[in-house]
Amino acid sequence: MRNLLLLSLALFIPFLFLENSEEAQDGVDALLKTVDLSEWDDLFRELDVDGTEKPSDYLHEIAQMRGQPFSTSVGKLQEQLLPSVRPAVIRTVLLLGIAVFGAALNGLSDDSAIGENARTAFRITASGIVLVMAFMEIRTALHMLTTIDRVTEILLPAITGFLMLSGMTNTAALLPASYMLLSELVMKTITSCIAPLAVTGGVMLVLDAGSTGKLASAGRVLHRAAKWILATACSLYMVITTIRSVASASADGLLIRTTKIAAGSIPAIGSLLTESVDVAFQCLHFVRSALGLTGCLVLLLAVLKPLLSTIMTCCSFRASAMLAEPLSGKQYADLLRGMGDTLHILMLCGSSATAMALLMIAPVFGSVGGV
Amino acid sequence: MERLVLIALIGSVTAMQMRSVRQEYAVLIGGATAAFLLADTLIRVTGLSDVFLRACGEYGVPSALPGTVLKILGIAYLTEFGVNVSKDAGQHAVAGTLEIGGKLLMLSCSLPAVVSLLETGAALIREAAP
C-alpha cells in the first residue's frame, strides 16, 4: 500500500514543479481530486508526526502556490512558523519573570544570612521550573529522532523497489547499505549515546545551580563529548556514503551507455533502438527524480515542526540567559544556558540526521553518467 | 513612590524626635513605618505575581513551583524586616531566633522543589536513555 501511495505521489509531484501552464494546472487539479490522499494522512498518523495540519493539506497548498508571487510563499511559511514563535515568546517572558523575582532577592542585605539562604533556595526552585519547562521540549526532540529513523525505514523499500525496476541496480544496492549505515551507525549512536549524554549533561548543569560548580564542569564535559561523537559519526557517514554514491552512479552510467552502444550496433534498426532506449531512460529518470523528491518532501514534512519547535526553544533559553544575567546574576543565567546547550545538541542531532537521510535519498534523483 | 518616600521621611524624623523623649515610642514608630512601607509595596506587587502565576499555569508548569518562588521571596523579606526591627529595639536574641525561623521556613518551602527537581531530572535521563 505504501509503495503504491508513494508511486502515485511520484506521478503527482512532477506536475507541481513543471512550468506554469494551464495544462499542468489542470493535471494537478485532476490528480488532487482523484488521488486518495487520505492514505497519505494515515501514514503520517501512523508515524505519530506532530502537527494539527494533515499532509494532504500541505500538498493542496503547495499546488496552489505554483505560479504565485514569492511573497505568497513567504506568507505561507510565516503561517507555519508563527505557531512555534508564540510559545517561545511566552517561555522567554516567563524565564525573565523568574529572573526579576531573583533580582528582588538581591535587595536583601548581605549582613544577615537570610539573603544568602533565600538566594540559594530561589536558585533550586528556579532550576526545578526550568527543568519542567524543558522536559516537554526535550521529549519532542527525542521523538523527532525516532521519527527520522521510521520515515527512512518506510521510504527505503519503495525507493529501492523502483530503482530495481528501472535497472539502476547499483544505486538500488547502495540504498539498503546506506540505510544500514544510517540506522546502525548514526541513529543508534545518536539515540543510545549522544542524546543521553546531552540530556545527562543538561540535568547536571541545572542541578549544579548554586553549588560548587564541579557537577557543572562534568556536565560541560559530557556536552563536549556528545558534540565530538556526533561530528565523528556524521563525518564517517558522509565520507562512506559519498564514495559509494559516486561509485554506484558511475557503474549505473556505464551500464546504460553500454546498453545504448549495444543497441546501436544492431544492423538496420540500431539507430531506432538507440533512440527508443534514450526515451525510455529519460522517462525513467523523470519518474525517479519525482520519487526522490517525494522522499525528501516526506522527510522534511515529518521533521519540520519538531525541529522548528526545538530551534525556537533553544533560542528562547539562550535569549533568556543573555537577558537574565544582568538581572539575577550569573548562576541563573548559567542554568538557562546549560539547558539551551542541551537543546542545541539535540537540534544538531535532528538536523544532521535529516541531512544524512536526505543524502541517502539524493543519489535516487542524481543524474547518471550524462544519460 | 513619592508617597512611600514621604512616609519614610516623616516616620524617620518622628522616630528621631521621639528617641530623645521616649525611646520605646521611637522603636514603635520606626516599626510601624517599616510595616506600612512593606505592606504598601506588597499590595502593588500582588498584580505582578498573579500575572506570573497565570503565565506559568498556561505553560503547564505546576503552580507549586512558581508559588514556592513567591513564598521564598515573601519569607525572606518579612524575616529581614522582623530581624531589622528587633535589632533596632535592641532585641538581638529575638532577631537571631527569627532569622533561624526564617531559614527553616525557607528550607521547608524549597524541599518539595528539590524533590521535584530530582524527579524531573531522573525522568529526563530515563527518557533519553535507551
Short mmCIF file of C-alpha atoms in Angstrom, two decimals:
data_model
loop_
_atom_site.label_atom_id
_atom_site.label_comp_id
_atom_site.label_asym_id
_atom_site.label_seq_id
_atom_site.Cartn_x
_atom_site.Cartn_y
_atom_site.Cartn_z
CA MET A 1 0.00 0.00 0.00
CA ARG A 2 2.78 2.37 0.91
CA ASN A 3 4.64 1.64 -2.30
CA LEU A 4 1.52 2.33 -4.33
CA LEU A 5 0.93 5.51 -2.41
CA LEU A 6 4.47 6.69 -2.98
CA LEU A 7 4.34 5.84 -6.66
CA SER A 8 1.04 7.72 -7.05
CA LEU A 9 2.67 10.71 -5.41
CA ALA A 10 5.73 10.26 -7.57
CA LEU A 11 3.46 10.83 -10.54
CA PHE A 12 1.75 13.71 -8.80
CA ILE A 13 4.77 15.68 -7.62
CA PRO A 14 6.37 16.43 -11.05
CA PHE A 15 3.28 18.39 -12.02
CA LEU A 16 3.96 20.75 -9.13
CA PHE A 17 7.38 21.58 -10.46
CA LEU A 18 6.50 21.89 -14.13
CA GLU A 19 6.31 25.30 -15.75
CA ASN A 20 3.14 27.19 -15.00
CA SER A 21 0.83 26.23 -17.80
CA GLU A 22 -2.90 25.68 -17.84
CA GLU A 23 -2.48 22.04 -18.83
CA ALA A 24 -0.18 21.39 -15.88
CA GLN A 25 -2.56 23.18 -13.52
CA ASP A 26 -5.46 21.09 -14.85
CA GLY A 27 -3.35 17.98 -14.34
CA VAL A 28 -2.64 18.97 -10.72
CA ASP A 29 -6.31 19.69 -10.04
CA ALA A 30 -7.37 16.40 -11.61
CA LEU A 31 -4.80 14.47 -9.59
CA LEU A 32 -5.76 16.20 -6.36
CA LYS A 33 -9.33 15.10 -6.98
CA THR A 34 -8.54 11.53 -7.98
CA VAL A 35 -5.55 10.54 -5.83
CA ASP A 36 -6.64 9.30 -2.43
CA LEU A 37 -4.56 11.50 -0.14
CA SER A 38 -6.25 10.14 2.99
CA GLU A 39 -3.82 7.21 2.81
CA TRP A 40 -1.03 9.75 2.94
CA ASP A 41 -2.58 11.19 6.13
CA ASP A 42 -2.92 7.68 7.60
CA LEU A 43 0.79 7.12 7.01
CA PHE A 44 1.65 10.29 8.92
CA ARG A 45 -0.79 9.40 11.70
CA GLU A 46 0.93 6.03 11.94
CA LEU A 47 4.24 7.83 12.28
CA ASP A 48 2.69 9.93 15.05
CA VAL A 49 4.02 13.08 13.43
CA ASP A 50 3.18 16.16 15.46
CA GLY A 51 1.05 18.87 13.89
CA THR A 52 -2.57 19.82 13.51
CA GLU A 53 -2.50 20.08 9.70
CA LYS A 54 -2.72 16.97 7.60
CA PRO A 55 -0.09 16.30 4.89
CA SER A 56 -2.86 16.37 2.26
CA ASP A 57 -3.49 20.00 3.27
CA TYR A 58 0.18 20.79 2.70
CA LEU A 59 0.07 19.22 -0.76
CA HIS A 60 -3.02 21.23 -1.69
CA GLU A 61 -1.27 24.36 -0.51
CA ILE A 62 1.90 23.56 -2.44
CA ALA A 63 -0.20 23.00 -5.56
CA GLN A 64 -1.97 26.33 -5.10
CA MET A 65 1.32 28.15 -4.61
CA ARG A 66 2.54 27.30 -8.10
CA GLY A 67 2.88 30.44 -10.21
CA GLN A 68 2.06 32.66 -7.21
CA PRO A 69 4.37 35.58 -6.30
CA PHE A 70 7.26 34.85 -3.92
CA SER A 71 5.57 36.88 -1.15
CA THR A 72 2.73 34.32 -1.07
CA SER A 73 5.22 31.53 -0.35
CA VAL A 74 6.84 33.65 2.36
CA GLY A 75 3.39 34.30 3.85
CA LYS A 76 2.62 30.55 3.90
CA LEU A 77 5.98 29.89 5.56
CA GLN A 78 5.20 32.54 8.17
CA GLU A 79 1.88 30.81 8.89
CA GLN A 80 3.85 27.66 9.68
CA LEU A 81 6.47 29.47 11.73
CA LEU A 82 4.23 31.70 13.84
CA PRO A 83 2.64 28.92 15.96
CA SER A 84 6.17 27.93 17.11
CA VAL A 85 7.11 31.53 17.89
CA ARG A 86 4.28 32.26 20.37
CA PRO A 87 5.22 29.55 22.95
CA ALA A 88 8.86 30.60 22.61
CA VAL A 89 7.96 34.21 23.45
CA ILE A 90 5.80 33.13 26.44
CA ARG A 91 8.68 30.93 27.64
CA THR A 92 11.18 33.78 27.37
CA VAL A 93 8.86 36.16 29.27
CA LEU A 94 8.31 33.53 31.95
CA LEU A 95 12.03 32.87 32.39
CA LEU A 96 12.66 36.60 32.59
CA GLY A 97 9.86 36.90 35.16
CA ILE A 98 11.70 34.38 37.33
CA ALA A 99 14.88 36.43 36.83
CA VAL A 100 13.03 39.55 38.04
CA PHE A 101 11.98 37.73 41.23
CA GLY A 102 15.59 36.61 41.64
CA ALA A 103 16.68 40.23 41.24
CA ALA A 104 14.27 41.20 44.02
CA LEU A 105 16.25 38.94 46.37
CA ASN A 106 19.42 40.88 45.59
CA GLY A 107 17.85 43.77 47.53
CA LEU A 108 18.22 41.87 50.82
CA SER A 109 21.15 42.96 52.95
CA ASP A 110 24.33 40.92 52.80
CA ASP A 111 24.93 41.23 56.55
CA SER A 112 22.27 38.69 57.54
CA ALA A 113 22.39 35.08 56.39
CA ILE A 114 18.78 35.35 55.24
CA GLY A 115 19.74 36.90 51.89
CA GLU A 116 22.23 34.15 51.02
CA ASN A 117 19.82 31.39 52.08
CA ALA A 118 16.95 32.93 50.12
CA ARG A 119 19.11 33.20 47.01
CA THR A 120 20.12 29.51 47.27
CA ALA A 121 16.50 28.42 47.81
CA PHE A 122 15.47 30.57 44.84
CA ARG A 123 18.08 29.00 42.58
CA ILE A 124 16.96 25.47 43.49
CA THR A 125 13.30 26.30 42.83
CA ALA A 126 14.15 28.11 39.59
CA SER A 127 16.13 25.04 38.47
CA GLY A 128 13.04 22.92 39.07
CA ILE A 129 10.88 25.28 36.96
CA VAL A 130 13.44 25.39 34.12
CA LEU A 131 13.74 21.59 34.08
CA VAL A 132 9.95 21.16 33.99
CA MET A 133 9.73 23.71 31.16
CA ALA A 134 12.45 21.95 29.16
CA PHE A 135 11.03 18.46 29.78
CA MET A 136 8.35 18.52 27.05
CA GLU A 137 10.69 20.12 24.51
CA ILE A 138 13.39 17.51 25.11
CA ARG A 139 10.77 14.78 24.67
CA THR A 140 9.71 16.35 21.34
CA ALA A 141 13.35 16.46 20.19
CA LEU A 142 13.91 12.82 21.16
CA HIS A 143 10.69 11.82 19.38
CA MET A 144 11.89 13.66 16.27
CA LEU A 145 15.00 11.44 16.16
CA THR A 146 12.91 8.25 16.18
CA THR A 147 10.58 9.75 13.53
CA ILE A 148 13.52 10.31 11.14
CA ASP A 149 14.55 6.68 11.56
CA ARG A 150 11.00 5.43 10.94
CA VAL A 151 10.43 7.65 7.89
CA THR A 152 13.64 6.44 6.24
CA GLU A 153 12.70 2.86 7.11
CA ILE A 154 9.33 3.30 5.34
CA LEU A 155 10.80 5.11 2.31
CA LEU A 156 13.57 2.59 1.74
CA PRO A 157 11.59 -0.35 0.22
CA ALA A 158 9.60 1.96 -2.08
CA ILE A 159 12.66 3.69 -3.49
CA THR A 160 14.79 0.55 -3.71
CA GLY A 161 11.99 -1.34 -5.47
CA PHE A 162 11.58 1.38 -8.06
CA LEU A 163 15.32 1.64 -8.69
CA MET A 164 15.50 -2.12 -9.24
CA LEU A 165 12.60 -1.86 -11.70
CA SER A 166 14.31 0.94 -13.60
CA GLY A 167 17.53 -1.04 -13.92
CA MET A 168 19.60 1.11 -11.55
CA THR A 169 20.78 -1.97 -9.70
CA ASN A 170 23.98 -0.43 -8.34
CA THR A 171 22.19 2.60 -6.89
CA ALA A 172 19.46 0.27 -5.58
CA ALA A 173 22.10 -1.87 -3.87
CA LEU A 174 23.60 1.24 -2.33
CA LEU A 175 20.37 2.33 -0.60
CA PRO A 176 19.98 -0.56 1.89
CA ALA A 177 23.69 -0.29 2.66
CA SER A 178 23.34 3.46 3.26
CA TYR A 179 20.25 2.87 5.35
CA MET A 180 22.04 0.26 7.47
CA LEU A 181 24.88 2.71 7.96
CA LEU A 182 22.46 5.49 8.88
CA SER A 183 20.34 3.34 11.13
CA GLU A 184 23.03 1.20 12.77
CA LEU A 185 25.91 3.67 12.98
CA VAL A 186 24.44 7.15 13.11
CA MET A 187 20.91 6.83 14.53
CA LYS A 188 21.93 4.22 17.11
CA THR A 189 24.88 6.38 18.17
CA ILE A 190 22.59 9.41 18.40
CA THR A 191 19.76 7.74 20.33
CA SER A 192 21.82 5.50 22.59
CA CYS A 193 24.87 7.67 23.21
CA ILE A 194 24.68 11.31 22.12
CA ALA A 195 21.13 12.15 23.29
CA PRO A 196 21.60 10.53 26.76
CA LEU A 197 24.97 12.30 27.12
CA ALA A 198 23.44 15.65 26.16
CA VAL A 199 20.42 15.25 28.45
CA THR A 200 22.51 13.99 31.39
CA GLY A 201 24.92 16.89 30.89
CA GLY A 202 21.99 19.33 30.84
CA VAL A 203 20.49 17.86 34.03
CA MET A 204 23.90 18.09 35.73
CA LEU A 205 24.25 21.74 34.69
CA VAL A 206 20.78 22.51 36.08
CA LEU A 207 21.33 20.56 39.33
CA ASP A 208 24.58 22.40 39.92
CA ALA A 209 22.91 25.84 40.09
CA GLY A 210 24.12 27.48 43.25
CA SER A 211 26.69 24.90 44.26
CA THR A 212 30.43 24.38 43.79
CA GLY A 213 30.49 24.08 40.01
CA LYS A 214 32.07 20.60 39.89
CA LEU A 215 28.87 19.00 38.61
CA ALA A 216 28.54 21.76 36.03
CA SER A 217 32.09 21.08 34.79
CA ALA A 218 31.22 17.39 34.39
CA GLY A 219 28.04 18.40 32.53
CA ARG A 220 30.02 20.60 30.17
CA VAL A 221 32.47 17.73 29.51
CA LEU A 222 29.52 15.46 28.64
CA HIS A 223 28.17 18.10 26.23
CA ARG A 224 31.56 18.44 24.56
CA ALA A 225 31.86 14.65 24.28
CA ALA A 226 28.37 14.48 22.70
CA LYS A 227 29.34 17.08 20.09
CA TRP A 228 32.60 15.27 19.23
CA ILE A 229 30.87 11.90 18.88
CA LEU A 230 28.17 13.46 16.66
CA ALA A 231 30.76 15.13 14.46
CA THR A 232 32.74 11.88 14.09
CA ALA A 233 29.66 9.77 13.28
CA CYS A 234 28.44 12.33 10.73
CA SER A 235 31.83 12.64 9.04
CA LEU A 236 32.16 8.86 8.79
CA TYR A 237 28.70 8.52 7.28
CA MET A 238 29.23 11.39 4.82
CA VAL A 239 32.57 10.03 3.60
CA ILE A 240 31.37 6.43 3.17
CA THR A 241 28.05 7.42 1.53
CA THR A 242 29.63 9.94 -0.85
CA ILE A 243 32.24 7.44 -2.07
CA ARG A 244 29.60 4.74 -2.51
CA SER A 245 27.18 7.11 -4.32
CA VAL A 246 29.82 8.23 -6.80
CA ALA A 247 30.90 4.63 -7.44
CA SER A 248 27.38 3.29 -7.93
CA ALA A 249 26.30 6.24 -10.12
CA SER A 250 29.34 5.68 -12.37
CA ALA A 251 28.60 1.95 -12.58
CA ASP A 252 24.96 2.60 -13.49
CA GLY A 253 26.00 5.22 -16.07
CA LEU A 254 28.43 2.74 -17.61
CA LEU A 255 25.69 0.09 -17.75
CA ILE A 256 23.31 2.47 -19.52
CA ARG A 257 25.94 3.62 -22.02
CA THR A 258 26.88 0.01 -22.78
CA THR A 259 23.21 -0.82 -23.35
CA LYS A 260 22.88 2.11 -25.75
CA ILE A 261 26.05 1.15 -27.67
CA ALA A 262 24.94 -2.49 -27.84
CA ALA A 263 21.53 -1.44 -29.16
CA GLY A 264 23.16 0.91 -31.69
CA SER A 265 25.42 -1.83 -33.05
CA ILE A 266 22.45 -3.91 -34.28
CA PRO A 267 22.36 -3.55 -38.07
CA ALA A 268 19.46 -1.70 -39.78
CA ILE A 269 17.33 -0.99 -36.67
CA GLY A 270 20.24 0.08 -34.41
CA SER A 271 19.65 3.84 -34.55
CA LEU A 272 15.92 3.36 -33.96
CA LEU A 273 16.62 1.19 -30.92
CA THR A 274 19.14 3.70 -29.53
CA GLU A 275 16.52 6.45 -29.70
CA SER A 276 13.93 4.24 -28.02
CA VAL A 277 16.37 3.32 -25.25
CA ASP A 278 17.17 7.04 -24.83
CA VAL A 279 13.49 7.94 -24.47
CA ALA A 280 12.89 5.07 -22.03
CA PHE A 281 15.82 6.12 -19.86
CA GLN A 282 14.75 9.79 -19.91
CA CYS A 283 11.25 8.78 -18.78
CA LEU A 284 12.65 6.60 -16.02
CA HIS A 285 14.95 9.42 -14.96
CA PHE A 286 11.95 11.77 -14.74
CA VAL A 287 9.90 9.41 -12.53
CA ARG A 288 12.98 8.56 -10.47
CA SER A 289 13.57 12.27 -9.79
CA ALA A 290 9.93 12.61 -8.75
CA LEU A 291 10.28 9.67 -6.39
CA GLY A 292 13.42 11.12 -4.82
CA LEU A 293 11.69 14.47 -4.46
CA THR A 294 8.70 12.81 -2.79
CA GLY A 295 11.05 11.08 -0.36
CA CYS A 296 12.68 14.40 0.52
CA LEU A 297 9.28 16.04 0.94
CA VAL A 298 8.04 13.28 3.26
CA LEU A 299 11.14 13.53 5.40
CA LEU A 300 11.05 17.32 5.59
CA LEU A 301 7.32 17.39 6.41
CA ALA A 302 7.81 14.86 9.18
CA VAL A 303 10.76 16.69 10.73
CA LEU A 304 9.97 20.36 10.10
CA LYS A 305 7.61 21.06 13.01
CA PRO A 306 9.50 19.30 15.83
CA LEU A 307 12.79 20.71 14.51
CA LEU A 308 11.36 24.23 14.43
CA SER A 309 9.99 23.80 17.94
CA THR A 310 13.41 22.64 19.21
CA ILE A 311 15.17 25.54 17.47
CA MET A 312 12.73 28.07 18.95
CA THR A 313 13.10 26.57 22.45
CA CYS A 314 16.87 26.64 22.18
CA CYS A 315 16.74 30.28 21.06
CA SER A 316 14.35 31.26 23.87
CA PHE A 317 16.60 29.67 26.54
CA ARG A 318 19.70 31.36 25.13
CA ALA A 319 17.99 34.74 24.77
CA SER A 320 16.62 34.46 28.32
CA ALA A 321 20.12 33.60 29.62
CA MET A 322 21.53 36.68 27.92
CA LEU A 323 18.80 39.00 29.24
CA ALA A 324 18.62 37.45 32.73
CA GLU A 325 22.34 37.73 33.52
CA PRO A 326 22.27 41.45 34.43
CA LEU A 327 19.06 40.92 36.43
CA SER A 328 19.56 37.91 38.64
CA GLY A 329 23.25 37.13 38.28
CA LYS A 330 25.49 34.61 36.58
CA GLN A 331 24.24 31.42 38.22
CA TYR A 332 20.65 31.64 36.97
CA ALA A 333 21.95 32.64 33.52
CA ASP A 334 24.32 29.63 33.52
CA LEU A 335 21.41 27.38 34.35
CA LEU A 336 19.43 28.67 31.36
CA ARG A 337 22.49 28.50 29.13
CA GLY A 338 23.04 24.85 30.15
CA MET A 339 19.51 23.92 29.15
CA GLY A 340 19.91 25.91 25.91
CA ASP A 341 23.10 23.94 25.14
CA THR A 342 21.30 20.63 25.72
CA LEU A 343 18.56 21.60 23.27
CA HIS A 344 21.21 22.89 20.85
CA ILE A 345 22.89 19.46 20.79
CA LEU A 346 19.52 17.73 20.29
CA MET A 347 18.75 20.18 17.47
CA LEU A 348 22.15 19.39 15.90
CA CYS A 349 21.35 15.67 16.16
CA GLY A 350 17.98 16.18 14.45
CA SER A 351 19.27 18.40 11.67
CA SER A 352 22.32 16.19 10.97
CA ALA A 353 20.16 13.05 10.92
CA THR A 354 17.78 14.77 8.47
CA ALA A 355 20.69 15.92 6.30
CA MET A 356 22.14 12.40 6.28
CA ALA A 357 18.77 10.85 5.40
CA LEU A 358 18.49 13.36 2.53
CA LEU A 359 21.99 12.40 1.44
CA MET A 360 20.84 8.79 1.43
CA ILE A 361 17.91 9.66 -0.89
CA ALA A 362 19.92 12.11 -3.03
CA PRO A 363 21.52 9.50 -5.37
CA VAL A 364 18.00 8.47 -6.39
CA PHE A 365 17.44 11.66 -8.31
CA GLY A 366 21.00 12.46 -9.29
CA SER A 367 21.89 12.34 -12.97
CA VAL A 368 23.55 9.12 -14.05
CA GLY A 369 26.62 9.44 -16.18
CA GLY A 370 25.12 12.05 -18.51
CA VAL A 371 22.26 9.86 -19.71
CA MET B 1 6.73 56.08 45.00
CA GLU B 2 6.60 59.69 46.19
CA ARG B 3 4.11 58.65 48.86
CA LEU B 4 6.46 55.93 50.09
CA VAL B 5 9.40 58.33 50.31
CA LEU B 6 7.25 60.90 52.14
CA ILE B 7 6.01 58.35 54.69
CA ALA B 8 9.55 57.03 55.21
CA LEU B 9 10.87 60.56 55.82
CA ILE B 10 8.04 61.52 58.21
CA GLY B 11 8.43 58.21 60.10
CA SER B 12 12.21 58.58 60.40
CA VAL B 13 12.06 62.21 61.57
CA THR B 14 9.31 61.44 64.11
CA ALA B 15 11.20 58.42 65.45
CA MET B 16 14.37 60.53 65.71
CA GLN B 17 12.50 63.24 67.66
CA MET B 18 10.86 60.66 69.91
CA ARG B 19 14.16 58.94 70.69
CA SER B 20 15.21 61.83 72.95
CA VAL B 21 11.79 61.90 74.73
CA ARG B 22 10.62 58.27 74.93
CA GLN B 23 12.89 55.55 73.47
CA GLU B 24 10.12 52.87 73.31
CA TYR B 25 7.86 55.13 71.25
CA ALA B 26 10.68 55.71 68.77
CA VAL B 27 11.01 51.95 68.27
CA LEU B 28 7.24 51.59 67.81
CA ILE B 29 7.06 54.44 65.29
CA GLY B 30 10.03 53.02 63.35
CA GLY B 31 8.45 49.55 63.28
CA ALA B 32 5.03 50.88 62.23
CA THR B 33 6.56 52.96 59.43
CA ALA B 34 8.54 49.98 58.13
CA ALA B 35 5.44 47.72 58.32
CA PHE B 36 3.36 50.26 56.41
CA LEU B 37 6.03 50.63 53.70
CA LEU B 38 6.35 46.87 53.31
CA ALA B 39 2.57 46.32 53.15
CA ASP B 40 2.12 49.12 50.61
CA THR B 41 4.86 47.71 48.38
CA LEU B 42 3.50 44.15 48.63
CA ILE B 43 -0.01 45.29 47.60
CA ARG B 44 1.49 46.82 44.45
CA VAL B 45 3.48 43.69 43.63
CA THR B 46 0.48 41.32 44.02
CA GLY B 47 -0.67 42.05 40.44
CA LEU B 48 2.74 41.09 39.08
CA SER B 49 2.77 37.80 40.96
CA ASP B 50 -0.74 36.98 39.66
CA VAL B 51 0.42 37.51 36.06
CA PHE B 52 3.48 35.33 36.72
CA LEU B 53 1.42 32.50 38.23
CA ARG B 54 -1.13 32.64 35.40
CA ALA B 55 1.60 32.54 32.74
CA CYS B 56 3.19 29.53 34.48
CA GLY B 57 -0.19 27.79 34.57
CA GLU B 58 -0.73 28.43 30.86
CA TYR B 59 2.65 26.93 30.09
CA GLY B 60 1.92 23.79 32.11
CA VAL B 61 4.35 24.41 34.97
CA PRO B 62 2.78 23.04 38.20
CA SER B 63 1.65 26.02 40.30
CA ALA B 64 3.55 24.69 43.36
CA LEU B 65 6.93 25.65 41.86
CA PRO B 66 6.31 29.32 40.96
CA GLY B 67 4.31 29.58 44.21
CA THR B 68 7.44 28.45 46.08
CA VAL B 69 9.50 31.22 44.44
CA LEU B 70 6.98 33.79 45.70
CA LYS B 71 6.85 32.20 49.17
CA ILE B 72 10.65 32.31 49.44
CA LEU B 73 10.62 35.95 48.40
CA GLY B 74 7.92 36.77 50.95
CA ILE B 75 9.56 34.87 53.81
CA ALA B 76 12.94 36.44 53.06
CA TYR B 77 11.57 40.00 53.07
CA LEU B 78 9.37 39.50 56.14
CA THR B 79 12.17 37.85 58.10
CA GLU B 80 14.61 40.59 57.15
CA PHE B 81 12.05 43.19 58.21
CA GLY B 82 11.41 41.44 61.54
CA VAL B 83 15.13 40.98 62.20
CA ASN B 84 15.84 44.67 61.49
CA VAL B 85 13.02 45.88 63.76
CA SER B 86 14.16 43.53 66.54
CA LYS B 87 17.76 44.72 66.20
CA ASP B 88 16.58 48.34 66.31
CA ALA B 89 14.79 47.58 69.54
CA GLY B 90 17.98 46.04 70.91
CA GLN B 91 16.45 42.53 70.99
CA HIS B 92 19.34 40.63 69.37
CA ALA B 93 18.26 37.25 70.76
CA VAL B 94 14.80 37.64 69.21
CA ALA B 95 16.38 38.75 65.92
CA GLY B 96 18.63 35.66 65.93
CA THR B 97 15.70 33.33 66.62
CA LEU B 98 13.62 34.97 63.91
CA GLU B 99 16.49 34.54 61.49
CA ILE B 100 16.70 30.81 62.26
CA GLY B 101 12.91 30.54 61.91
CA GLY B 102 13.06 32.24 58.51
CA LYS B 103 15.82 29.92 57.33
CA LEU B 104 13.90 26.84 58.46
CA LEU B 105 10.72 28.05 56.77
CA MET B 106 12.60 28.66 53.52
CA LEU B 107 14.15 25.19 53.78
CA SER B 108 10.74 23.57 54.28
CA CYS B 109 9.35 25.57 51.33
CA SER B 110 12.13 24.60 48.96
CA LEU B 111 12.23 20.89 49.90
CA PRO B 112 9.33 19.93 47.56
CA ALA B 113 11.11 21.89 44.82
CA VAL B 114 14.30 19.87 45.44
CA VAL B 115 12.31 16.62 45.25
CA SER B 116 10.58 17.80 42.05
CA LEU B 117 13.95 18.84 40.57
CA LEU B 118 15.50 15.43 41.23
CA GLU B 119 12.42 13.57 39.98
CA THR B 120 12.23 15.58 36.75
CA GLY B 121 15.99 15.17 36.20
CA ALA B 122 15.74 11.40 36.69
CA ALA B 123 12.68 11.21 34.39
CA LEU B 124 14.56 13.12 31.68
CA ILE B 125 17.59 10.85 31.86
CA ARG B 126 15.27 7.78 31.82
CA GLU B 127 13.52 9.23 28.74
CA ALA B 128 16.80 9.83 26.90
CA ALA B 129 18.48 6.55 27.83
CA PRO B 130 17.59 3.64 25.52
#
